[in-house]
XYZ file of C-alpha atoms in Angstrom:
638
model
C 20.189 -18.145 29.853
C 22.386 -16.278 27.270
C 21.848 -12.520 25.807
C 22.412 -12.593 22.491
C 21.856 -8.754 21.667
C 20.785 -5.812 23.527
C 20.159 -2.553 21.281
C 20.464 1.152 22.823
C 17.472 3.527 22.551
C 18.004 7.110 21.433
C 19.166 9.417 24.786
C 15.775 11.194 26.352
C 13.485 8.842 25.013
C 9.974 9.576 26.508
C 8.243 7.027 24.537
C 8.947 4.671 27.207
C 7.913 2.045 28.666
C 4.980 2.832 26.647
C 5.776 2.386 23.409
C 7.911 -0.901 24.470
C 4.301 -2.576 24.241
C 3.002 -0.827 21.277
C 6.236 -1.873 19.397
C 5.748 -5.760 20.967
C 2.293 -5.660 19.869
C 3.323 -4.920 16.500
C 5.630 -8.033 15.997
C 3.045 -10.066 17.713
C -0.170 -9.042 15.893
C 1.637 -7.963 12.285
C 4.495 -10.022 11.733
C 4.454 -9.989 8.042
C 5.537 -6.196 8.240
C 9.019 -7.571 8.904
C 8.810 -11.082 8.106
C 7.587 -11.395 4.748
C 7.422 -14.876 4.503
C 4.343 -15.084 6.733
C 0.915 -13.685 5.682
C 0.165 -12.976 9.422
C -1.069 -14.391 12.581
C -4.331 -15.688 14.712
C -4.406 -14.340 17.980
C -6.762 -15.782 21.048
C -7.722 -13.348 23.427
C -5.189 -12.842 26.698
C -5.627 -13.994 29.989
C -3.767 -13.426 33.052
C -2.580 -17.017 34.696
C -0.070 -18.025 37.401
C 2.622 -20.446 37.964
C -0.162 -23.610 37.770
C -1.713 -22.423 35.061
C 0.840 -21.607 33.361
C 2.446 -25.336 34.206
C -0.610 -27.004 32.786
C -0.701 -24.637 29.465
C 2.302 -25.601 29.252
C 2.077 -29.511 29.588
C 3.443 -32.010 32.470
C 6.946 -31.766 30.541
C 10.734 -31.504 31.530
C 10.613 -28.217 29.694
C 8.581 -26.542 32.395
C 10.806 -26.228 34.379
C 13.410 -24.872 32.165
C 10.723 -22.367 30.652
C 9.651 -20.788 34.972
C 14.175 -20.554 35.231
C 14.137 -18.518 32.262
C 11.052 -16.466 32.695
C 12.666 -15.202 36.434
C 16.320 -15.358 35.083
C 18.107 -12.415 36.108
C 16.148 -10.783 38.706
C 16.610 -9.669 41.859
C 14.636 -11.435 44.950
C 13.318 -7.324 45.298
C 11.928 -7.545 41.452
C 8.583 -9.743 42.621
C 5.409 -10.130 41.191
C 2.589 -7.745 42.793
C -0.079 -10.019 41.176
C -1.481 -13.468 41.967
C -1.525 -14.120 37.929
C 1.766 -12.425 36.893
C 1.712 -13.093 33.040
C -0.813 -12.014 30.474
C -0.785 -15.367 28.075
C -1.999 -15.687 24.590
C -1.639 -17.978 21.594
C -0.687 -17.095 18.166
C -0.770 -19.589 14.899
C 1.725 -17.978 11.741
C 0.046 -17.929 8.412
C 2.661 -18.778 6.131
C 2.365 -17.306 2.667
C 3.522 -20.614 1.220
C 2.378 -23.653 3.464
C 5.189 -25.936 3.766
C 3.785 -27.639 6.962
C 1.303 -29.632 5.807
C -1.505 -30.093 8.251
C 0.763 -28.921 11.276
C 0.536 -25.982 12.740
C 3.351 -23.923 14.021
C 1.908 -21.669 17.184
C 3.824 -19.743 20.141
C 2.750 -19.129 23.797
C 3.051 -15.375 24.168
C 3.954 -14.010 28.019
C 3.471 -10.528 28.645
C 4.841 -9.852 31.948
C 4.307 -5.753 32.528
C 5.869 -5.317 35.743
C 9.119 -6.773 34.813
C 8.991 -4.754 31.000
C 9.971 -8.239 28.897
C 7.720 -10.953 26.893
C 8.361 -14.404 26.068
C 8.062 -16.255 22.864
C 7.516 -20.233 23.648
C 7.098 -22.360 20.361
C 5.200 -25.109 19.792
C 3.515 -27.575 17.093
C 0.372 -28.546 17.087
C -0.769 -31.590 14.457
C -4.041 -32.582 12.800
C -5.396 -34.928 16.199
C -4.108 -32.166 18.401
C -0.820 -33.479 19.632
C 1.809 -30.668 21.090
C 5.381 -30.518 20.904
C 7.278 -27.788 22.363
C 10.156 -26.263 20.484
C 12.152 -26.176 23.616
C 15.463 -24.683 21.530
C 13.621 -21.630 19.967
C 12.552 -19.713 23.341
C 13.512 -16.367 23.514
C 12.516 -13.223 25.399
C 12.503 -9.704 24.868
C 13.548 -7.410 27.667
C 13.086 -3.268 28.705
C 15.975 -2.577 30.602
C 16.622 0.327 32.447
C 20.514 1.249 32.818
C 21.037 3.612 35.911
C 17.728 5.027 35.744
C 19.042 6.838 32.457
C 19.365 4.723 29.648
C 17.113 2.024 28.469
C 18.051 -0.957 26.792
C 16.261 -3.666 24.595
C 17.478 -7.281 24.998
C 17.547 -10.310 23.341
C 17.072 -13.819 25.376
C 17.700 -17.245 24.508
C 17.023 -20.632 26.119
C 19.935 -21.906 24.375
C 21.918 -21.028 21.414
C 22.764 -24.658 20.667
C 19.558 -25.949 20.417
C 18.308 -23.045 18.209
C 16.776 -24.270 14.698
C 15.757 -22.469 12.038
C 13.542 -22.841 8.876
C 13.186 -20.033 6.911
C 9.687 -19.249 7.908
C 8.090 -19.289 11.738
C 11.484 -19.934 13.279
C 13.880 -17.014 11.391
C 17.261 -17.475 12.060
C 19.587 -16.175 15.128
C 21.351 -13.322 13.548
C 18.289 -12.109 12.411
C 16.403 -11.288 15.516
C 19.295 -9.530 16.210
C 19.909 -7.451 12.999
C 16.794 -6.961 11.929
C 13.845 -6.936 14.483
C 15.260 -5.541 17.670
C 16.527 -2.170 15.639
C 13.050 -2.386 14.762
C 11.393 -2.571 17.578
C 13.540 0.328 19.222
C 12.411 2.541 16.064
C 9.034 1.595 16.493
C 9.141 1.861 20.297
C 10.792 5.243 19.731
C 8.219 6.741 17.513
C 5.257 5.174 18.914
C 2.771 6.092 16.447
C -0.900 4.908 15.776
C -1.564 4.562 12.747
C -4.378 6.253 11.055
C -6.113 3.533 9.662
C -6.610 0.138 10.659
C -4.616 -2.831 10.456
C -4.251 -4.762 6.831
C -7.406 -7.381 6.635
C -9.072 -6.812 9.403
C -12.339 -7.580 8.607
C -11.372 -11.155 6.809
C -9.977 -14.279 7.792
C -6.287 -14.190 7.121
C -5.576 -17.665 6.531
C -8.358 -18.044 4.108
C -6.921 -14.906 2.238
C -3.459 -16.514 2.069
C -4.420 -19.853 0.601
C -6.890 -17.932 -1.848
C -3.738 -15.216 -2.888
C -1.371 -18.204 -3.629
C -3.726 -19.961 -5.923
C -5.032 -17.077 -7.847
C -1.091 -16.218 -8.008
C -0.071 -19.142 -9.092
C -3.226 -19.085 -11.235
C -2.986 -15.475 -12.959
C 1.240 -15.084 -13.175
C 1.625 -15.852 -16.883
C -0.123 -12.666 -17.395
C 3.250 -10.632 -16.417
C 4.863 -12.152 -19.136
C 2.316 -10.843 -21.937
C 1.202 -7.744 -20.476
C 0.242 -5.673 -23.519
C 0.440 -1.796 -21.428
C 2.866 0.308 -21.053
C 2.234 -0.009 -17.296
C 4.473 -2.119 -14.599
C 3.129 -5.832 -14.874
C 4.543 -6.836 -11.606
C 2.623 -4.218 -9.470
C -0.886 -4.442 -11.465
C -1.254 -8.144 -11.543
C -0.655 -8.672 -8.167
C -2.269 -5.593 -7.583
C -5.654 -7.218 -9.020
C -4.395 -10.443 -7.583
C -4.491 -9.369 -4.271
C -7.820 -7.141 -4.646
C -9.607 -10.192 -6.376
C -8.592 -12.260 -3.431
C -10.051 -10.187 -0.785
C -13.346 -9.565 -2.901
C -13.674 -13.676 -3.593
C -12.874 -14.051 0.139
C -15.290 -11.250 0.990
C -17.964 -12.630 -0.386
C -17.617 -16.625 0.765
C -18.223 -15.453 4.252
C -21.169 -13.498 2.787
C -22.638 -16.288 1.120
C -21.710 -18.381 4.955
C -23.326 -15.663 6.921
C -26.408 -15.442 4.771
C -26.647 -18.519 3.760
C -26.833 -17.916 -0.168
C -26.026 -20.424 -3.076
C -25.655 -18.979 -6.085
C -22.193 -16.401 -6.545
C -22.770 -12.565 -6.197
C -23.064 -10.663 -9.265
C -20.713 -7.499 -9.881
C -19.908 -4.423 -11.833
C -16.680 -2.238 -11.887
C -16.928 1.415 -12.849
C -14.090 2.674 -14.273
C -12.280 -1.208 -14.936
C -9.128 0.583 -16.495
C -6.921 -2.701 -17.925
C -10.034 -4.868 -16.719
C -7.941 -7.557 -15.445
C -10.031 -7.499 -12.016
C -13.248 -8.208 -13.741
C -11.212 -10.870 -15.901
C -10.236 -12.651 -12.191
C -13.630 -12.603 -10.933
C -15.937 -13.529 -13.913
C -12.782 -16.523 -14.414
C -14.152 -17.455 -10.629
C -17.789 -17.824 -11.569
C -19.159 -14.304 -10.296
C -21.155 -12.989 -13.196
C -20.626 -9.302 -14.184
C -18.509 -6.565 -16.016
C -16.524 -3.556 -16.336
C -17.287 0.172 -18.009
C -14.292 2.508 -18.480
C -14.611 5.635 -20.859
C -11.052 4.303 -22.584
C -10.843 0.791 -23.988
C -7.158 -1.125 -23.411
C -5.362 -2.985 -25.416
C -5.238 -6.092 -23.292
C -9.039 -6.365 -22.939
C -8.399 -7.759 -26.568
C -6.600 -10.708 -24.708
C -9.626 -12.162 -22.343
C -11.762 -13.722 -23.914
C -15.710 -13.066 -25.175
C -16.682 -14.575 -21.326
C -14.976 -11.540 -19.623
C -17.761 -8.648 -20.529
C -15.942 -4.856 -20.874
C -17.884 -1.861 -22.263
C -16.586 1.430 -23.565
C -18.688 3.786 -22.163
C -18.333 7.515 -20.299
C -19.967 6.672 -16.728
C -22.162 10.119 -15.884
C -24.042 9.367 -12.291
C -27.888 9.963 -13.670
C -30.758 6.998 -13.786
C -28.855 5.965 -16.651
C -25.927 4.077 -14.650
C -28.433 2.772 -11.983
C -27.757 -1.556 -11.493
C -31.084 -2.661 -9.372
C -29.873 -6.365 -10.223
C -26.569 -6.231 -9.198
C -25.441 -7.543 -6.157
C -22.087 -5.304 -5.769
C -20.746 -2.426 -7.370
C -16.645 -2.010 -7.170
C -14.893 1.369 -7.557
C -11.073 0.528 -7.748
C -9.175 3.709 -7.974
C -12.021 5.104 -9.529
C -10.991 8.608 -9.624
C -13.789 11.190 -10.144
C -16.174 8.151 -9.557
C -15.115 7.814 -6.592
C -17.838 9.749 -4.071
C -20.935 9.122 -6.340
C -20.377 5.204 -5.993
C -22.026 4.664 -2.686
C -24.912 6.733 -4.144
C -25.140 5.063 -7.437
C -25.455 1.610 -4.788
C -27.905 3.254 -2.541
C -30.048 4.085 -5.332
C -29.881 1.231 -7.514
C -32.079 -0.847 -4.709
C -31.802 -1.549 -1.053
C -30.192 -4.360 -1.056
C -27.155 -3.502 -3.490
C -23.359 -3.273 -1.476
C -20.235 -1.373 -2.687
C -16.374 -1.898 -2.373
C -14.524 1.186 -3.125
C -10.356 1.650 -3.015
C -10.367 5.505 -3.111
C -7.101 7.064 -4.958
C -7.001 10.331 -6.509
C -8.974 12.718 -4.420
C -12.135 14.220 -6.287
C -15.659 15.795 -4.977
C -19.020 15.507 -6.556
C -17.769 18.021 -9.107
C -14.120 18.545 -9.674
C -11.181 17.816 -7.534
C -11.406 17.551 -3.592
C -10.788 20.745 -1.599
C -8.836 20.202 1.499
C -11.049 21.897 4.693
C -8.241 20.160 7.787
C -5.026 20.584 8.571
C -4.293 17.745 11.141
C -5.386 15.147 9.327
C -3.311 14.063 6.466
C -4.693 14.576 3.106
C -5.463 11.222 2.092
C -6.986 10.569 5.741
C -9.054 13.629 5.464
C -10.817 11.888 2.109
C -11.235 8.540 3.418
C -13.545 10.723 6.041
C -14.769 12.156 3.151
C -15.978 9.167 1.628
C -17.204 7.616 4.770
C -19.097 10.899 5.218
C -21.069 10.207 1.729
C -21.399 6.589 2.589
C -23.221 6.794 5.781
C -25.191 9.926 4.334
C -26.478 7.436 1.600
C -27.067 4.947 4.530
C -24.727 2.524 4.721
C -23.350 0.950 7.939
C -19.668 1.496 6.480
C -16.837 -0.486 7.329
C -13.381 0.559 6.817
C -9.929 -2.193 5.986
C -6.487 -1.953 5.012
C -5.920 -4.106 1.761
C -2.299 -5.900 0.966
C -1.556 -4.316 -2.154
C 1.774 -3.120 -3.590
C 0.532 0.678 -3.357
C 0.431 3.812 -0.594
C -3.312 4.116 -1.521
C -4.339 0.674 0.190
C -7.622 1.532 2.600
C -11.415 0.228 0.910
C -14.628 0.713 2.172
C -17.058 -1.264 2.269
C -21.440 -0.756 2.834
C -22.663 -4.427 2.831
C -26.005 -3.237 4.510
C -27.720 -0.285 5.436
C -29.080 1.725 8.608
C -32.159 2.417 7.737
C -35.219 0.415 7.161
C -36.549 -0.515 3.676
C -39.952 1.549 4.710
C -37.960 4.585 5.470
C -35.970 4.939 1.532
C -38.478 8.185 1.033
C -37.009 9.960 4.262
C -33.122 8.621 3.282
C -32.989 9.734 -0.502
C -34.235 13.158 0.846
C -31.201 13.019 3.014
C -29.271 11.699 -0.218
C -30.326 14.470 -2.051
C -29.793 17.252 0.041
C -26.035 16.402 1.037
C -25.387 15.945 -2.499
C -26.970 19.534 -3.894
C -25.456 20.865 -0.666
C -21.574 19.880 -1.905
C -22.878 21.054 -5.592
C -23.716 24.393 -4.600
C -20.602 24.412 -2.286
C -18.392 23.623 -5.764
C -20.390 26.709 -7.399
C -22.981 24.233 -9.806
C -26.147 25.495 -10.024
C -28.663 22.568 -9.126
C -32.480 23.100 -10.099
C -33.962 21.464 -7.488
C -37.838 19.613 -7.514
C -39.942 17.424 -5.423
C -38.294 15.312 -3.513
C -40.478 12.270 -4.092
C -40.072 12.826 -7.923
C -36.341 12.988 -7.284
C -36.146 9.178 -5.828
C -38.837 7.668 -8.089
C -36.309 8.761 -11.182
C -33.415 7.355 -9.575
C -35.105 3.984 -8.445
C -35.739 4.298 -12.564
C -39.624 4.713 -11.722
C -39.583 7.228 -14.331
C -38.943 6.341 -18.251
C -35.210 6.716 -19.083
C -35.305 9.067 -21.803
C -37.436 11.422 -19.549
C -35.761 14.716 -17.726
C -34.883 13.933 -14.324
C -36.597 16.524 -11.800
C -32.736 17.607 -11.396
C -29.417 16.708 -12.873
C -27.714 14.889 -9.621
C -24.580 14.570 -11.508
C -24.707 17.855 -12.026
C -21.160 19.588 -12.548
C -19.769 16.219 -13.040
C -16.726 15.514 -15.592
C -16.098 12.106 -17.409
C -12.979 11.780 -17.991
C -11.686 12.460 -21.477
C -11.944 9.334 -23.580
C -8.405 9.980 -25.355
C -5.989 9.793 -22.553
C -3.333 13.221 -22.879
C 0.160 12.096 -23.377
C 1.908 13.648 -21.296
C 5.415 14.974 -20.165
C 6.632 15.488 -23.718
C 6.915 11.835 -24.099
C 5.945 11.877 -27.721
C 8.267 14.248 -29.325
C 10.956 12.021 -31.401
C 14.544 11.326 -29.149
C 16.105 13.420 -32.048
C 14.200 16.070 -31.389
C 14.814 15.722 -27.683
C 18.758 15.474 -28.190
C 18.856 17.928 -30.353
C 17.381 20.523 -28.319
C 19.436 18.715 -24.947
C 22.949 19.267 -27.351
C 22.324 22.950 -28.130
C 21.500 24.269 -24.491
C 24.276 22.430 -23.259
C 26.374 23.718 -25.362
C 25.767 27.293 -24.564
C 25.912 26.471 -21.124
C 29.165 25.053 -21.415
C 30.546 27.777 -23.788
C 29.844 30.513 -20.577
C 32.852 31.534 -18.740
C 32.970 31.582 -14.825
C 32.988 35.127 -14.666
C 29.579 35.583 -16.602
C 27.763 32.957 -14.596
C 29.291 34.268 -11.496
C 30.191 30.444 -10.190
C 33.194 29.590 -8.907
C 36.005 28.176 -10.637
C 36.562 24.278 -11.196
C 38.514 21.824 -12.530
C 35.915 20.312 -14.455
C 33.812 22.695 -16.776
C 30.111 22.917 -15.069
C 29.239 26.310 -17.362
C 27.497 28.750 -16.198
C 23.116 29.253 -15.704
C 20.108 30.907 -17.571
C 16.833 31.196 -16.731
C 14.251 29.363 -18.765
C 12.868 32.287 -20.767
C 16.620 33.120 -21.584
C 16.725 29.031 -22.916
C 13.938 29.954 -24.510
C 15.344 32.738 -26.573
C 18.447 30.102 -27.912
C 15.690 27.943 -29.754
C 13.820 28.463 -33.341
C 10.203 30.002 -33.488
C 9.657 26.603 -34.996
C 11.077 23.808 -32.388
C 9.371 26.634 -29.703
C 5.645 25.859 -31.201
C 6.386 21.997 -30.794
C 7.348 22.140 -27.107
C 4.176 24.226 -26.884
C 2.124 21.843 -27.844
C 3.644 19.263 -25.500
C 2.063 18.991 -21.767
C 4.704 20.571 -19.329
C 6.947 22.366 -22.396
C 10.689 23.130 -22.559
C 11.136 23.129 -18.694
C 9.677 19.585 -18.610
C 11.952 18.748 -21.589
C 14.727 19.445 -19.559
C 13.673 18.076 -16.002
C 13.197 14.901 -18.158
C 16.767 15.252 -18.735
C 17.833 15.205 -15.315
C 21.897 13.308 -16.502
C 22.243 16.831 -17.961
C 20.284 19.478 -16.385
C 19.857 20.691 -13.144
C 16.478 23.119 -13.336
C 16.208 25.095 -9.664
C 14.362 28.344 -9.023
C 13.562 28.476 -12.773
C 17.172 28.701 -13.840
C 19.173 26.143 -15.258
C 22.328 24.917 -14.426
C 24.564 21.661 -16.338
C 24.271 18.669 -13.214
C 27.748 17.755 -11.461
C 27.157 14.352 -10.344
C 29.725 14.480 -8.126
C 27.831 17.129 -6.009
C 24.877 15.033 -4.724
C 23.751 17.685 -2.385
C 22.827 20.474 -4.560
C 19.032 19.477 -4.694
C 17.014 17.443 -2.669
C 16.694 14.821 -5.908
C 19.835 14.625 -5.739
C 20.352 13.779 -1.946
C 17.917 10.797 -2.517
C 19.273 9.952 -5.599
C 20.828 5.779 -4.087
C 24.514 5.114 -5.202
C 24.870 2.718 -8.334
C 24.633 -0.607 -7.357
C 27.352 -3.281 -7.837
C 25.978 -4.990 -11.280
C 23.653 -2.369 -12.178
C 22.659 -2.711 -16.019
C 23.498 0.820 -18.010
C 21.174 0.543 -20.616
C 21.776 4.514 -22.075
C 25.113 6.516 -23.464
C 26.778 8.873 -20.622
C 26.089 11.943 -22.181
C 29.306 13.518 -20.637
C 31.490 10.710 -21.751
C 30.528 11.488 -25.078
C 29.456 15.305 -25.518
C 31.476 16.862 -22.502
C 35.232 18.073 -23.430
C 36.645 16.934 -20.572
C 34.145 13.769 -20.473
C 32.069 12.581 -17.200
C 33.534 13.776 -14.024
C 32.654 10.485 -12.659
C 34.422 7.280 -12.589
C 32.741 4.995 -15.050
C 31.712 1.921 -11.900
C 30.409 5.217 -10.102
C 28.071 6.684 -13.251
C 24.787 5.403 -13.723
C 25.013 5.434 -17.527
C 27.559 3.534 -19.604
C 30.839 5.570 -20.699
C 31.093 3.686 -24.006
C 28.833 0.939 -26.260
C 31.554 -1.885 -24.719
C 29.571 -0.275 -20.873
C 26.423 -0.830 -22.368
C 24.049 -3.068 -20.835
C 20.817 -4.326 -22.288
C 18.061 -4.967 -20.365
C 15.015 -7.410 -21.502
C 12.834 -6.620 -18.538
C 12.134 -4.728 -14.807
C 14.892 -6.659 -12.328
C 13.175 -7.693 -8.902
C 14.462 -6.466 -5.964
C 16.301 -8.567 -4.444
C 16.435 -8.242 -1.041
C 15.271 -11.712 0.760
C 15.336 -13.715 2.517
C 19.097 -15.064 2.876
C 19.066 -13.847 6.479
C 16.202 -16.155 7.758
């Protein structure tokens, strides 16, 4: 039974044997994170079984045989098994994202065995009447070894090498395993973290997600070519794409679990580009968006795909009693007062809500914990205001292109329709509470009156007993430009040429550098820059957001800004800022689709080769580039 690979931990690991499980239970639960050709896995529950049991899970076969040899290979007659049922079994079927297999179904026979520190992968194909077929060639095992009680070792197993076949998607090739997931699974061992949050989909059905994601894909993709924003098209379609997807699936096991016919209806505060509302009205769920800006692309949908221009202010006004669902995706300062706009719009309304940007009742969100990370600390936050409104909130992990990826959810509540008096007093009280807390002064009234307004009891041009949006700011309908982006680029080189210049013109001895053989000038603070420029190119920058000192961050090729002085960048010296020290190496083929501005201002001309410089030394370097490249790292390894 051949090792193909055994990978070193780190010396004084105390992770261990601990997080050997915790980093096996990641590749057997989330195998996507590393193979992304698979959406994920089903997992039956564990059992512990023994050598018959494990024959007749197995099947009367030759293979059995062959599969008991390898599980006890290499042991010692002391290394035996304490237990009557040595191995903890399970079954797991891979989702692929693309389903190649027709109506087969590509499974493994997990084998947990604790006491000996090593689990075994057993392959197998099950087909639409149920027949099994072992994959006798693709067995492997993964092994904690301990190396003179000092250093511990992860191993790779195989049954055989020669019988080993690959294809791309449950079966990844040899050198792979080796390459890829065992470093993995030493880092992950290593660190041995729990995550904050819980794992991606947990609350749907993953294969039913993955077919649903490749249609609407497939479905939705020619809107990357004819995306109208100035945003990335690859990461919002499939963005929506994938946020669509879980909603539509979301709400099919609704409509299963309550039995309903007819499609839930919907509305999305604060739709931004509105292609989300687009997907699910296309679907047959009637509804529509409100955002306080209208986009260009909205222009593109159609009359069937319903988006409104309007500043959303939380008051009786925005109340929805006949909607089924109300969606908050990255909602900003919406955000919180979504699971009370639901709560009060009627008992039986629901919410899904993607927090982003972190914003209170009134103004932005003031951190009050220090061991939680910030973005953990608002999901509380959130799930704080949704069971205060009285929600039995559920919490999932969405697979989106973004950092900001947790939802909740209130599908029903915890209270009893009788009891709404007692719960909006609760409502009421939390949210005046965080008001006051923010400094808004909130005229408070009865109680009773308070609820009857906000069930819209009371007529809608009437004076609510008490503003409950109270310190609340809409965004601005005309979105700020910002970071000086719409001065003109002659402006911008202009102002780049003439600081440069003067930095370049200062000798060594009044900058106080050291000497080199290539000119770097000397420094000046930004008020000193400043002083170089006319009264009248000084008001422009002023009226930019960010000014002169974000004029020449922006301008990073040329300008190295540090401590408030600036300094002309040496892009040989990739450690003299922490941008730098991230900044990747060109890559081989790299388009240059801008002028070196040392090759062509610079006396002495880039200090850089030209295949080492990021920007082309000379139109005959120049590059072109029609759109965004994808990365391509895949999947040539599996």
């Amino acid at each position: 039974m051949p090792k193909l690979c055994a990978v070193k931990f780190p010396g004084e690991c105390k992770t261990l044997p601990e997080g050997f499980w915790s980093a096996v239970d990641v590749w057997v639960k989330k195998p996507h994170v590393v193979n992304k050709r698979l959406c994920g896995v089903k997992e039956t529950e564990s059992k512990d079984v023994d050598r018959g049991e494990l024959l007749r899970l197995l099947g009367n076969t030759e293979v059995c045989e062959d599969v008991l040899l390898f599980l006890n290979s290499e042991l010692s007659p002391a290394q035996t098994h304490a237990q009557d049922k040595p191995w903890s079994s399970s079954v797991r079927t891979f989702i692929p994202k693309v389903n190649s297999y027709g109506t087969n179904q590509h499974k493994e026979v997990l084998l947990k065995d604790f006491d000996r520190q090593r689990v075994t992968f057993i392959p197998f194909e099950e087909d639409a009447e149920g027949k099994v077929s072992l994959k006798k060639g693709n067995i492997y095992q993964i092994q904690l070894c301990s190396q003179d009680c000092e250093e511990w070792v992860l191993e790779l197993h195989v049954l055989s090498t020669d019988l080993w076949v690959s294809d791309g998607v449950a079966y990844p090739k040899l050198p792979w395993l080796s390459s890829d997931l065992l470093p993995k699974l030493v880092r992950w061992a290593t660190e041995c973290k729990s995550s904050e949050f819980r794992s991606t989909l947990s609350l749907l059905p993953v294969e039913k997600y993955s077919v649903m994601y490749q249609q609407l894909k497939e479905k939705y993709k020619a809107m990357v070519k004819v995306w109208p924003e100035v945003t990335d098209p690859e990461k919002f379609v499939y963005e929506d794409v994938a946020i669509a997807t879980y909603l539509l699936v979301l709400w099919a096991e609704e409509r299963a679990e309550k039995s309903l016919t007819d499609k839930q209806s919907f509305v999305d505060l604060g739709c931004g580009n509105g292609l989300l509302v687009h997907i699910l009205t296309n679907e047959g769920h009637p509804g529509k968006g409100i955002d306080v800006r209208r986009r260009r692309i909205w222009d593109m949908y159609g009359p069937q795909t319903q988006l409104e221009e309007k500043a959303i202010t939380p008051s009786e006004s925005f109340l929805f009693p006949g909607t089924d669902w109300l969606i908050g995706n990255h909602s900003d300062e919406l955000t919180p007062w979504i699971p009370v706009i639901a709560a009060r719009s009627s008992y039986s309304s629901r919410y899904f809500v993607l927090p982003c940007c972190f914003f209170d009742f009134c103004g932005k969100y003031q951190r009050r914990q220090s061991k939680k990370s910030q973005y953990k600390e608002y999901i509380d936050f959130i799930t704080e205001v949704s069971q205060v409104c009285g929600f039995n909130t559920e919490e999932d992990c969405l697979r989106i292109p973004s950092t900001k990826r947790v939802c909740l959810i209130g599908k029903s509540r915890s209270y009893l329709p009788p009891d709404e008096a007692e719960a909006e007093q609760r409502r009421s009280h939390y949210i005046q509470s965080r008001q006051t807390a923010c400094g808004v002064a909130v005229q408070r009234s009865d109680t009773r009156k308070d609820m009857d307004c906000c069930h819209g009891n009371t007529d809608s041009d009437g004076a609510p007993g008490y503003s409950w949006g109270a310190g609340f700011q809409p965004r601005d309908r005309v979105e700020m430009v910002r970071n000086c982006a719409t001065l003109s680029r002659d402006f911008v080189d202009g102002v780049v040429l003439q600081v440069a210049t003067v930095l370049l013109g200062m000798t060594v001895a009044d900058s106080g550098g050291s000497s080199s053989e290539w000119n770097q000038g000397g420094s000046l603070s930004v008020s000193e820059v400043a002083g170089l420029l006319e009264q009248e190119t000084l008001q422009l920058l002023k009226k930019e957001c960010g000014g002169l000192q974000t004029l020449l961050k922006n301008n990073h090729q040329v300008f190295r800004v540090e401590g408030g002085r600036v300094y002309i960048r040496d892009g040989r010296d990739r450690k003299s800022s922490k941008t730098d020290a991230k900044r990747k190496p060109v890559a081989p083929g790299a388009l240059k689709t801008r002028l070196c501005w040392f090759h062509t201002h610079h006396p002495q001309g880039c200090p850089l080769q030209a295949e080492d410089c990021a920007f082309a030394h000379g139109p005959d370097d120049l590059r072109p580039s029609t759109r965004p490249l994808k990365k391509l790292k895949q999947n040539n390894a599996f």
